[in-house]
mmCIF file of C-alpha atoms in Angstrom:
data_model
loop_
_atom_site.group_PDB
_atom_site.id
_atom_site.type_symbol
_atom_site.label_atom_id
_atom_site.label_comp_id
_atom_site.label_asym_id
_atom_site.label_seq_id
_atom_site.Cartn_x
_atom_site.Cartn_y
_atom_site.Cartn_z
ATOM 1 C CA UNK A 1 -12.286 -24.349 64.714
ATOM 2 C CA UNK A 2 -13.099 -22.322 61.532
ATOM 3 C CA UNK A 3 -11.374 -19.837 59.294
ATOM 4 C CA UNK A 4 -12.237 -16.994 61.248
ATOM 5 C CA UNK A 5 -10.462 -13.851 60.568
ATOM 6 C CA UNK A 6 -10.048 -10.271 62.415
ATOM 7 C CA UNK A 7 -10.308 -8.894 65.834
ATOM 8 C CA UNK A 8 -12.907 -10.232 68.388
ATOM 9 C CA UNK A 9 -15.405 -7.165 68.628
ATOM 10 C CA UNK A 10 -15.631 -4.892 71.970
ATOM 11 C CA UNK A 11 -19.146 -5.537 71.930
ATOM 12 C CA UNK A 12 -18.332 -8.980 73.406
ATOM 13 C CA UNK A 13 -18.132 -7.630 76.777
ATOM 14 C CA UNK A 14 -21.741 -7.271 76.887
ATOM 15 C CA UNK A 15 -22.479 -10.623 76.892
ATOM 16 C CA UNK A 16 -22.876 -11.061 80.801
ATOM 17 C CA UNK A 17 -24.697 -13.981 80.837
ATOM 18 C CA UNK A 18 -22.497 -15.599 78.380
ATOM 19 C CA UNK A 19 -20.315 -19.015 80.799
ATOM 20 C CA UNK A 20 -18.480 -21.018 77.648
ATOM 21 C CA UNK A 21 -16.520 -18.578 75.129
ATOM 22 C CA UNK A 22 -14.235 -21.237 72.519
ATOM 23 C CA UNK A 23 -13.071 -19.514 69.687
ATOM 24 C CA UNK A 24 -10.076 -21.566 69.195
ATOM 25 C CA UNK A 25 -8.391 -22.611 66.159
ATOM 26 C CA UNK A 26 -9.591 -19.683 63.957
ATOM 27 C CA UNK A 27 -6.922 -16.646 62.615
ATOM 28 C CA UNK A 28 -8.243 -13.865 64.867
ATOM 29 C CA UNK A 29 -5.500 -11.199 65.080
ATOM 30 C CA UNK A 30 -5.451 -8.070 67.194
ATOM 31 C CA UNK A 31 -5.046 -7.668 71.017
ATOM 32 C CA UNK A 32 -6.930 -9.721 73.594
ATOM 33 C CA UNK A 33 -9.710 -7.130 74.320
ATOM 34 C CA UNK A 34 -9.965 -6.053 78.099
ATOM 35 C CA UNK A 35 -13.873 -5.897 77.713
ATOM 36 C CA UNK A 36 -13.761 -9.473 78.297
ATOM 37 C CA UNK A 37 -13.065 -9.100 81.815
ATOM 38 C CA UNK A 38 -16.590 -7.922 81.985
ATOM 39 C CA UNK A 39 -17.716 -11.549 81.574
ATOM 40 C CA UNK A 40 -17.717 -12.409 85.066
ATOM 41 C CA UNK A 41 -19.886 -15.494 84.909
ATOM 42 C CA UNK A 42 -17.121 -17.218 82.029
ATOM 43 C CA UNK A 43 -16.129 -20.384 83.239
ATOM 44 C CA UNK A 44 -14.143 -21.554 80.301
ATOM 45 C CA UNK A 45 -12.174 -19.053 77.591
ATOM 46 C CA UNK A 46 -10.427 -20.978 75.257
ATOM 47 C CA UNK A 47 -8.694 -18.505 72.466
ATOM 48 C CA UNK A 48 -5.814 -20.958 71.627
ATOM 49 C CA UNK A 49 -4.196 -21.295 68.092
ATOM 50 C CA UNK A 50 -5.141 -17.929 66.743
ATOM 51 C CA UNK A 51 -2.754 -14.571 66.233
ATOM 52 C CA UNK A 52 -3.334 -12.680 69.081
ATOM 53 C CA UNK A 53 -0.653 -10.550 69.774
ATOM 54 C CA UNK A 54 0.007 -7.646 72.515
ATOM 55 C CA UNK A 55 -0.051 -8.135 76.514
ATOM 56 C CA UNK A 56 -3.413 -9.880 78.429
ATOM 57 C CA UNK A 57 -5.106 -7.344 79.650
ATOM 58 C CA UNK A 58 -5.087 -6.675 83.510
ATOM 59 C CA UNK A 59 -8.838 -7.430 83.336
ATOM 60 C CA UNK A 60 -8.511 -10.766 83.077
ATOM 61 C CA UNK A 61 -8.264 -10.766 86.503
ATOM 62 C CA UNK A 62 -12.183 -10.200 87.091
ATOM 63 C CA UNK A 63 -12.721 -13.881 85.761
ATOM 64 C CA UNK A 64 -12.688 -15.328 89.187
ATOM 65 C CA UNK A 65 -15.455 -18.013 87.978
ATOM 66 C CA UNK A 66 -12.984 -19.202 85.386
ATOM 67 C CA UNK A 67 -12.554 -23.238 85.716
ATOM 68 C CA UNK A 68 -9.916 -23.547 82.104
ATOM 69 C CA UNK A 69 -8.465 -20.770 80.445
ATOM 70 C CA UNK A 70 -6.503 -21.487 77.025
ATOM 71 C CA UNK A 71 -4.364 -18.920 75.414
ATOM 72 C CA UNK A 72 -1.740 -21.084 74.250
ATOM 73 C CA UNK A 73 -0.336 -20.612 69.966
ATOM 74 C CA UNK A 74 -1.221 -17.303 70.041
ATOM 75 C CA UNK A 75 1.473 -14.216 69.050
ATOM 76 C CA UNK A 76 1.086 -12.707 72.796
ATOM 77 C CA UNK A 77 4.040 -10.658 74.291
ATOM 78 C CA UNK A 78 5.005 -8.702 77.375
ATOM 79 C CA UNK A 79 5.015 -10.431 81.393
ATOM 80 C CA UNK A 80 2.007 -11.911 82.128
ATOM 81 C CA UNK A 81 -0.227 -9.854 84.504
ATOM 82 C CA UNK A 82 -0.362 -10.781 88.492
ATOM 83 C CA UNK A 83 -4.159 -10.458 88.261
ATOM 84 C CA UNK A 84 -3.784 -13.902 86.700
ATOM 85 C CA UNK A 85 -3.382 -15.130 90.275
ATOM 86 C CA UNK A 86 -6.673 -14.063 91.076
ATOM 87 C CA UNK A 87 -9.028 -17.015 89.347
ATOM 88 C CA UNK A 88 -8.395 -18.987 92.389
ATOM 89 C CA UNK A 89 -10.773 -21.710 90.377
ATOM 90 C CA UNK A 90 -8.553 -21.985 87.980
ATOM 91 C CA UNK A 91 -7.966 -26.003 86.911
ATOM 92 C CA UNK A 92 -6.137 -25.846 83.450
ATOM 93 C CA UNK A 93 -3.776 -22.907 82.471
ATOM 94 C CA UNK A 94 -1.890 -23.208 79.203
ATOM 95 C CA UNK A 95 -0.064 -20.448 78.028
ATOM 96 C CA UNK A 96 2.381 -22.463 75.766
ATOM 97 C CA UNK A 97 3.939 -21.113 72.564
ATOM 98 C CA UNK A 98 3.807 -17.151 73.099
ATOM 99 C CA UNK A 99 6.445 -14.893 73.833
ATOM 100 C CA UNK A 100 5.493 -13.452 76.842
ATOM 101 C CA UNK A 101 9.093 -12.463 79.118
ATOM 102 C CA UNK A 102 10.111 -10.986 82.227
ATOM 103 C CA UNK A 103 9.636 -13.314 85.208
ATOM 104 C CA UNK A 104 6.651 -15.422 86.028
ATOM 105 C CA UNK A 105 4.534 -13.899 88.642
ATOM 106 C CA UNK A 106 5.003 -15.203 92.084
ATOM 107 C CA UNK A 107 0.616 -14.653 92.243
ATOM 108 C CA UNK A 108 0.572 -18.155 90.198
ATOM 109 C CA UNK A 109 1.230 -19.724 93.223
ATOM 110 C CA UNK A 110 -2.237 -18.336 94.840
ATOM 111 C CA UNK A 111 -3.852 -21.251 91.702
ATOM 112 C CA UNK A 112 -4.306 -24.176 94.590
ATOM 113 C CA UNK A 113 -7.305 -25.742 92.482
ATOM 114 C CA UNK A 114 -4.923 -25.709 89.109
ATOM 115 C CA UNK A 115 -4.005 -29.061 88.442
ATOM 116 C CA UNK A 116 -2.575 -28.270 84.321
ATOM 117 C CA UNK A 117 0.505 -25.112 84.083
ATOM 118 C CA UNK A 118 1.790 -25.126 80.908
ATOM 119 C CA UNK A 119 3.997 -22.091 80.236
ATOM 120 C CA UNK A 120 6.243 -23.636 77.732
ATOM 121 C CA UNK A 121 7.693 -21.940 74.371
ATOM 122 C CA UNK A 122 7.735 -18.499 75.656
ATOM 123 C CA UNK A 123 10.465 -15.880 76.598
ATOM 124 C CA UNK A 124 10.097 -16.308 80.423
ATOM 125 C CA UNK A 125 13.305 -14.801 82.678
ATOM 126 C CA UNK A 126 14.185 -15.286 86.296
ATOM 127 C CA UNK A 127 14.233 -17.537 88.579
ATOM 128 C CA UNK A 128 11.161 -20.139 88.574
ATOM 129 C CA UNK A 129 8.853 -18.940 91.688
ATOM 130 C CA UNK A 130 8.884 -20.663 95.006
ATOM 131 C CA UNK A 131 5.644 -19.855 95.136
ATOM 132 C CA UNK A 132 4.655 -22.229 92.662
ATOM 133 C CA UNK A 133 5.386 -25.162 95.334
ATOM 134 C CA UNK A 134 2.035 -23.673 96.642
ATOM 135 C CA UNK A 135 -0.059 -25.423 93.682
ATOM 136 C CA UNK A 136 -0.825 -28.301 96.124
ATOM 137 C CA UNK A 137 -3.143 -29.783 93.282
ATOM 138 C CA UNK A 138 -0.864 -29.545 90.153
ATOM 139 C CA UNK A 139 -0.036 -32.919 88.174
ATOM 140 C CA UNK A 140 1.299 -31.533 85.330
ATOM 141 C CA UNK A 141 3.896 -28.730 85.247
ATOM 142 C CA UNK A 142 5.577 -27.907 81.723
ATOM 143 C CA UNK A 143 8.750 -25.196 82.098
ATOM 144 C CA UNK A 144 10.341 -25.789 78.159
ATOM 145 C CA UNK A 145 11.837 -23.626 76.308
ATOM 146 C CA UNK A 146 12.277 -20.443 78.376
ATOM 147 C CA UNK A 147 15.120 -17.844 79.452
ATOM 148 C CA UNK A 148 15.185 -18.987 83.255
ATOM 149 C CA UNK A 149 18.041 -18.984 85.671
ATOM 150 C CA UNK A 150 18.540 -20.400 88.760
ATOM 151 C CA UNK A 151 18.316 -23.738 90.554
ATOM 152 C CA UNK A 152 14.616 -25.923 90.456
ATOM 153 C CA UNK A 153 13.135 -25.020 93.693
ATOM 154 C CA UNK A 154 13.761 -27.655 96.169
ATOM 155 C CA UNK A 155 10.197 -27.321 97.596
ATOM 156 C CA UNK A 156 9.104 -28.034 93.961
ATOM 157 C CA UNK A 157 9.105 -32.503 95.621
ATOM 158 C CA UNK A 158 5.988 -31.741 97.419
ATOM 159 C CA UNK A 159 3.843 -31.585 94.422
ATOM 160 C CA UNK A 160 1.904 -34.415 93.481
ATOM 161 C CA UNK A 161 3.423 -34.241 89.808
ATOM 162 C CA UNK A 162 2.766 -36.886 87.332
ATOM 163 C CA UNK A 163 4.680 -34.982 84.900
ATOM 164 C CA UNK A 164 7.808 -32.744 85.276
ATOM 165 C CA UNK A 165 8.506 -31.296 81.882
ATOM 166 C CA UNK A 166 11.262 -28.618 81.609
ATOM 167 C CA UNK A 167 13.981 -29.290 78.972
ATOM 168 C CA UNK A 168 16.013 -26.255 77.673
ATOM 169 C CA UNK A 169 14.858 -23.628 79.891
ATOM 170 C CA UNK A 170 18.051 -22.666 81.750
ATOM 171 C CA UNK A 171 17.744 -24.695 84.863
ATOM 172 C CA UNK A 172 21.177 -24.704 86.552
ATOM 173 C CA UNK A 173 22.535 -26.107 89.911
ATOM 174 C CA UNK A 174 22.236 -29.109 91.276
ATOM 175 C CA UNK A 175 19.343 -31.108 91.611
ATOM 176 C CA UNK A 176 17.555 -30.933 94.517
ATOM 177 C CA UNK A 177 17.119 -34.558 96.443
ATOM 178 C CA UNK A 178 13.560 -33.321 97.561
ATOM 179 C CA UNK A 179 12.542 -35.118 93.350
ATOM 180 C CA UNK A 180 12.898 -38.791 95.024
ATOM 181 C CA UNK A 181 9.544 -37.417 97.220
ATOM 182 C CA UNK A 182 7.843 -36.789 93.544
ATOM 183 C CA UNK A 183 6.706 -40.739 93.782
ATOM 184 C CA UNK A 184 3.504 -40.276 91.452
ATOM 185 C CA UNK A 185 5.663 -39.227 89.109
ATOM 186 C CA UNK A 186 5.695 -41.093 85.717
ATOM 187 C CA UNK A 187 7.588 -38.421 82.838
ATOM 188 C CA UNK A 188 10.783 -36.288 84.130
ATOM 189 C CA UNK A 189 12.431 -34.026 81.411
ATOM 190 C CA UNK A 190 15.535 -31.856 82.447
ATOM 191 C CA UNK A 191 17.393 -32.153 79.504
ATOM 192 C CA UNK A 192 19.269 -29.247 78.074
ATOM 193 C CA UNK A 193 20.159 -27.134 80.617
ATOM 194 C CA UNK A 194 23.266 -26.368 82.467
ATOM 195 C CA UNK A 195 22.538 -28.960 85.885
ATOM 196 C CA UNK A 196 25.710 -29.898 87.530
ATOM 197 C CA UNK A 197 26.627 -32.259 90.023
ATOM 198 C CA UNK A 198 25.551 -35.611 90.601
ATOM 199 C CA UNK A 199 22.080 -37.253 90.394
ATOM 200 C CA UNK A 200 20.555 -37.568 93.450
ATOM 201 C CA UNK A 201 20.128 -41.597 94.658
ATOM 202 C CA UNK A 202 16.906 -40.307 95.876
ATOM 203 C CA UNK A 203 15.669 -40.793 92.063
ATOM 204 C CA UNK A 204 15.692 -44.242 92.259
ATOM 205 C CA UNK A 205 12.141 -44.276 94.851
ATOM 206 C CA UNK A 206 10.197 -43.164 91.540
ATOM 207 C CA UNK A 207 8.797 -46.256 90.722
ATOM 208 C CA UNK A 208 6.273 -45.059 88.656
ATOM 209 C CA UNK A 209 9.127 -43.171 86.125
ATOM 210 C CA UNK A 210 8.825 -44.400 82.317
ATOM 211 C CA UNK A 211 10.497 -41.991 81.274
ATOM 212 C CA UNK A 212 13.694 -39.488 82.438
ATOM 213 C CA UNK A 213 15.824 -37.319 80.442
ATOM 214 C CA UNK A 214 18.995 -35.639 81.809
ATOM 215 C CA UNK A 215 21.077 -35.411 78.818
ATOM 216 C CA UNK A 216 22.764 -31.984 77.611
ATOM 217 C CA UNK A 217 23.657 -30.971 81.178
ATOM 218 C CA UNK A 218 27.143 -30.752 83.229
ATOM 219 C CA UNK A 219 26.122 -33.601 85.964
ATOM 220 C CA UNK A 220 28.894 -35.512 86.958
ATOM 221 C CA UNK A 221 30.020 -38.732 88.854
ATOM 222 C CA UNK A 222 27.961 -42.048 88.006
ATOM 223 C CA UNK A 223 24.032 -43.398 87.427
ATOM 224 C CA UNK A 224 23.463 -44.665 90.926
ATOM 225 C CA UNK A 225 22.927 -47.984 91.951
ATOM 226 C CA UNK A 226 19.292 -46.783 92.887
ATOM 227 C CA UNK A 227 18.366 -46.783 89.793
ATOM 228 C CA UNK A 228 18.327 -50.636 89.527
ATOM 229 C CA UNK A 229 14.529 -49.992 91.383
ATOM 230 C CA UNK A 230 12.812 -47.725 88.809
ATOM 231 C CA UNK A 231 11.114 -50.915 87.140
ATOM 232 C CA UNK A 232 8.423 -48.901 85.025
ATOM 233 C CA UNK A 233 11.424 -47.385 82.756
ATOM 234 C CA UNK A 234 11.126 -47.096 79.269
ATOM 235 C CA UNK A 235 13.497 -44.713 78.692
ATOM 236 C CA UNK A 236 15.898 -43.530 80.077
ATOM 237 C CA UNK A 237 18.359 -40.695 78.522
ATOM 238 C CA UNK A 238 21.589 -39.621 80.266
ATOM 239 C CA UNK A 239 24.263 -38.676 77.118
ATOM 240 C CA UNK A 240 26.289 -35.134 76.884
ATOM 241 C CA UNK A 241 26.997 -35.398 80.664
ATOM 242 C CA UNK A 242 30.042 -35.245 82.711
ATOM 243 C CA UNK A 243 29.603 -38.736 84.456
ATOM 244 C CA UNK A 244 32.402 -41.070 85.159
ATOM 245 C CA UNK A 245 32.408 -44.257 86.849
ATOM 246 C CA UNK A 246 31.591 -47.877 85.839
#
């Protein structure tokens, strides 16, 4: 957290001993360099809020001891590499506020240990991954802000989310009943896509829900009586909808 400027030097990669690597919140520029792949006993690689730009290297992939890796605020572009899905230790992934496009890689899913996803603020396309219903550990998944098409995975109420966070990121469909089974969850976010149809009564079993935004959609017919159950609610956001009813 300096005022560092410039490229991070190839040399780097000969650090093989080296297990902690935070140069966050400096003004290095350049590409990610692929010689960091060579640091196979990195545990943690935190490079958020610089100006990295170009793709992650491929390399990444040989960080299969990583436990957090940060990337987030940087200038980084192109699809994100399917060696990603190889740090099966992986805990915390954010990759927030990049531009990276093209679809998400269905080798995410292979992350069971990941409990933190945050791809938010990029340039994502595609459907969102069934294979992300794999992440059997994941409590917080953030989806804002993308290019994505499609429905939200029905499998996606398995996950032991506390937060569901994916507002203006082209979710369309109907929602899937399978969210009343999301009953740890506490913050649901949906607002600004193109969801249609009505809300499932299902919602109403998530007891633990402060707070649930639907508005900016297409749903239709009427908040269900459910509802009346989700005591923890602080807010609750429903307008530019379709609904009718009492």
């Amino acid at each position: 957290e300096n005022k560092l400027i410039g490229s991070i030097p190839t040399e780097v990669g000969l650090l093989d001993e080296l297990t902690f690597f935070a140069g966050y919140l400096n003004s290095f520029s350049g590409p990610v360099p692929s010689q960091l792949g060579s640091l196979t006993s990195l545990t943690y690689l935190g490079l958020h809020g610089n100006l990295f730009t170009s793709s992650i290297p491929s390399e990444i992939g040989f960080l299969t001891g990583l436990v957090q890796l940060l990337l987030g605020d940087n200038g980084l572009t192109g699809s994100l590499p399917p060696e990603v899905g190889q740090l099966t230790g992986l805990v915390f992934l954010a990759l927030y506020s990049n531009s990276f496009s093209g679809p998400v890689p269905s080798q995410l899913g292979n992350l069971t240990s990941l409990t933190y996803l945050g791809l938010q603020g990029n340039l994502f396309t595609s459907s969102i991954p069934s294979s992300l219903c794999s992440l059997t550990a994941v409590t917080e998944l953030h989806l804002n802000t993308n290019q994505f098409n499609g429905s939200l995975p029905s499998c996606i109420g398995a996950l032991p989310l506390v937060i569901l966070w994916a507002p203006l990121c082209g979710l369309e469909g109907t929602l899937p009943t399978s969210l009343g089974s999301m009953t740890t969850l506490t913050k649901l976010s949906l607002a600004g896509n193109k969801l249609s149809g009505p809300l499932p009564s299902e919602l109403g079993a998530l007891v633990l829900l402060h707070t649930i935004n639907m508005g900016d959609n297409k749903l239709t017919g009427s908040l269900p009586s459910s509802f009346g159950c989700l005591s923890s609610l602080v807010e609750l956001s429903m307008g530019s909808n379709k609904f009718n009813g009492h």
